[in-house]
Amino acid sequence: MERGDPLLIYRNSESRYTATGRVGPMAHTEHVRDEYWDGGPALDVYVVEGYDDSLDVEPETVNRLLGYEESFWPQGLWQVSDDRPTDRVVQKFDI
């Protein structure tokens, strides 16, 4: 991920996209991993800039915009492939 890339935040507990933002600065830190994540595998921490939690969108809508199968289920932190039409999502949700 690069600084400025658009973000859609998906909440498993709600089974929908609930927020937007942009990738901000990144820190590579063992302190956060050890202090807050019990030594888990993550070392990179990203700031989310322009966070807006007013979104309420079903995953099928995003899947359709990006050309994924309707049943695609986001897992963890992932970046959309370069060959997907991300500009559709950016425009539709004003990211």
PDB file of C-alpha atoms in Angstrom:
ATOM      1  CA  MET A   1       0.000   0.000   0.000  1.00  0.00           C
ATOM      2  CA  GLU A   2       1.138   3.491  -0.791  1.00  0.00           C
ATOM      3  CA  ARG A   3       0.353   6.699   1.041  1.00  0.00           C
ATOM      4  CA  GLY A   4      -2.787   8.234  -0.448  1.00  0.00           C
ATOM      5  CA  ASP A   5      -4.294   4.939  -1.646  1.00  0.00           C
ATOM      6  CA  PRO A   6      -8.077   4.754  -1.075  1.00  0.00           C
ATOM      7  CA  LEU A   7      -9.420   2.508   1.690  1.00  0.00           C
ATOM      8  CA  LEU A   8     -12.724   0.763   2.270  1.00  0.00           C
ATOM      9  CA  ILE A   9     -13.126  -0.601   5.786  1.00  0.00           C
ATOM     10  CA  TYR A  10     -15.108  -3.811   6.127  1.00  0.00           C
ATOM     11  CA  ARG A  11     -16.564  -4.913   9.461  1.00  0.00           C
ATOM     12  CA  ASN A  12     -17.023  -8.660   9.848  1.00  0.00           C
ATOM     13  CA  SER A  13     -19.358  -8.087  12.786  1.00  0.00           C
ATOM     14  CA  GLU A  14     -21.725  -6.180  10.489  1.00  0.00           C
ATOM     15  CA  SER A  15     -20.981  -8.016   7.222  1.00  0.00           C
ATOM     16  CA  ARG A  16     -20.666  -4.733   5.336  1.00  0.00           C
ATOM     17  CA  TYR A  17     -18.361  -1.871   4.468  1.00  0.00           C
ATOM     18  CA  THR A  18     -18.695   0.826   7.085  1.00  0.00           C
ATOM     19  CA  ALA A  19     -15.986   3.440   6.452  1.00  0.00           C
ATOM     20  CA  THR A  20     -13.639   5.034   3.945  1.00  0.00           C
ATOM     21  CA  GLY A  21     -10.288   6.763   4.170  1.00  0.00           C
ATOM     22  CA  ARG A  22      -6.846   6.978   2.632  1.00  0.00           C
ATOM     23  CA  VAL A  23      -3.555   5.325   3.557  1.00  0.00           C
ATOM     24  CA  GLY A  24      -1.479   7.683   5.669  1.00  0.00           C
ATOM     25  CA  PRO A  25       2.031   7.428   7.096  1.00  0.00           C
ATOM     26  CA  MET A  26       3.365   3.997   8.055  1.00  0.00           C
ATOM     27  CA  ALA A  27       5.563   2.964  10.983  1.00  0.00           C
ATOM     28  CA  HIS A  28       7.498  -0.296  11.201  1.00  0.00           C
ATOM     29  CA  THR A  29       7.565  -0.983  14.930  1.00  0.00           C
ATOM     30  CA  GLU A  30       8.088  -3.893  17.286  1.00  0.00           C
ATOM     31  CA  HIS A  31       6.826  -1.794  20.220  1.00  0.00           C
ATOM     32  CA  VAL A  32       3.188  -1.694  19.046  1.00  0.00           C
ATOM     33  CA  ARG A  33       3.293  -5.390  18.131  1.00  0.00           C
ATOM     34  CA  ASP A  34       4.667  -6.394  21.536  1.00  0.00           C
ATOM     35  CA  GLU A  35       2.785  -3.898  23.700  1.00  0.00           C
ATOM     36  CA  TYR A  36      -0.678  -4.088  22.122  1.00  0.00           C
ATOM     37  CA  TRP A  37      -0.836  -7.216  19.920  1.00  0.00           C
ATOM     38  CA  ASP A  38       0.772  -9.769  22.258  1.00  0.00           C
ATOM     39  CA  GLY A  39       3.774 -10.257  19.984  1.00  0.00           C
ATOM     40  CA  GLY A  40       1.650 -11.096  16.936  1.00  0.00           C
ATOM     41  CA  PRO A  41       3.158 -11.149  13.465  1.00  0.00           C
ATOM     42  CA  ALA A  42       2.296  -7.541  12.519  1.00  0.00           C
ATOM     43  CA  LEU A  43       5.077  -4.962  12.488  1.00  0.00           C
ATOM     44  CA  ASP A  44       3.624  -2.291  10.200  1.00  0.00           C
ATOM     45  CA  VAL A  45       1.148   0.262  11.516  1.00  0.00           C
ATOM     46  CA  TYR A  46      -0.650   2.580   9.095  1.00  0.00           C
ATOM     47  CA  VAL A  47      -2.452   5.813   9.826  1.00  0.00           C
ATOM     48  CA  VAL A  48      -5.847   6.178   8.147  1.00  0.00           C
ATOM     49  CA  GLU A  49      -6.296   9.730   6.899  1.00  0.00           C
ATOM     50  CA  GLY A  50      -9.716  11.223   6.162  1.00  0.00           C
ATOM     51  CA  TYR A  51     -11.503   8.458   8.057  1.00  0.00           C
ATOM     52  CA  ASP A  52     -15.264   8.647   7.470  1.00  0.00           C
ATOM     53  CA  ASP A  53     -17.504   6.084   9.156  1.00  0.00           C
ATOM     54  CA  SER A  54     -20.742   7.162   7.495  1.00  0.00           C
ATOM     55  CA  LEU A  55     -20.578   4.410   4.850  1.00  0.00           C
ATOM     56  CA  ASP A  56     -23.112   1.569   4.915  1.00  0.00           C
ATOM     57  CA  VAL A  57     -22.603  -0.657   1.862  1.00  0.00           C
ATOM     58  CA  GLU A  58     -23.206  -4.337   1.241  1.00  0.00           C
ATOM     59  CA  PRO A  59     -20.208  -6.313  -0.038  1.00  0.00           C
ATOM     60  CA  GLU A  60     -22.093  -7.318  -3.203  1.00  0.00           C
ATOM     61  CA  THR A  61     -22.150  -3.660  -4.282  1.00  0.00           C
ATOM     62  CA  VAL A  62     -18.380  -3.312  -3.962  1.00  0.00           C
ATOM     63  CA  ASN A  63     -17.836  -6.711  -5.590  1.00  0.00           C
ATOM     64  CA  ARG A  64     -19.917  -5.614  -8.579  1.00  0.00           C
ATOM     65  CA  LEU A  65     -17.994  -2.327  -8.915  1.00  0.00           C
ATOM     66  CA  LEU A  66     -14.623  -4.092  -8.785  1.00  0.00           C
ATOM     67  CA  GLY A  67     -15.615  -7.018 -10.967  1.00  0.00           C
ATOM     68  CA  TYR A  68     -15.361  -9.656  -8.242  1.00  0.00           C
ATOM     69  CA  GLU A  69     -17.752 -12.572  -7.942  1.00  0.00           C
ATOM     70  CA  GLU A  70     -20.805 -11.641  -5.881  1.00  0.00           C
ATOM     71  CA  SER A  71     -19.795 -14.112  -3.160  1.00  0.00           C
ATOM     72  CA  PHE A  72     -16.272 -12.664  -2.668  1.00  0.00           C
ATOM     73  CA  TRP A  73     -15.609 -12.183   1.046  1.00  0.00           C
ATOM     74  CA  PRO A  74     -12.772  -9.845   2.140  1.00  0.00           C
ATOM     75  CA  GLN A  75     -10.283 -11.457   4.513  1.00  0.00           C
ATOM     76  CA  GLY A  76      -7.850  -9.328   6.497  1.00  0.00           C
ATOM     77  CA  LEU A  77      -5.977  -6.414   4.987  1.00  0.00           C
ATOM     78  CA  TRP A  78      -5.695  -6.764   1.226  1.00  0.00           C
ATOM     79  CA  GLN A  79      -4.946  -4.540  -1.715  1.00  0.00           C
ATOM     80  CA  VAL A  80      -7.158  -4.541  -4.792  1.00  0.00           C
ATOM     81  CA  SER A  81      -5.361  -5.820  -7.909  1.00  0.00           C
ATOM     82  CA  ASP A  82      -4.043  -3.190 -10.312  1.00  0.00           C
ATOM     83  CA  ASP A  83      -6.273  -4.562 -13.072  1.00  0.00           C
ATOM     84  CA  ARG A  84      -9.486  -3.842 -11.128  1.00  0.00           C
ATOM     85  CA  PRO A  85     -11.451  -0.608 -11.817  1.00  0.00           C
ATOM     86  CA  THR A  86     -10.788   1.044  -8.438  1.00  0.00           C
ATOM     87  CA  ASP A  87     -11.705   4.456  -9.855  1.00  0.00           C
ATOM     88  CA  ARG A  88     -15.353   3.307  -9.844  1.00  0.00           C
ATOM     89  CA  VAL A  89     -15.213   2.773  -6.089  1.00  0.00           C
ATOM     90  CA  VAL A  90     -13.345   6.029  -5.457  1.00  0.00           C
ATOM     91  CA  GLN A  91     -15.956   7.989  -7.412  1.00  0.00           C
ATOM     92  CA  LYS A  92     -19.013   6.173  -6.059  1.00  0.00           C
ATOM     93  CA  PHE A  93     -18.015   6.575  -2.410  1.00  0.00           C
ATOM     94  CA  ASP A  94     -16.152   9.891  -2.767  1.00  0.00           C
ATOM     95  CA  ILE A  95     -12.897   8.587  -1.285  1.00  0.00           C
TER      96      ILE A  95
END
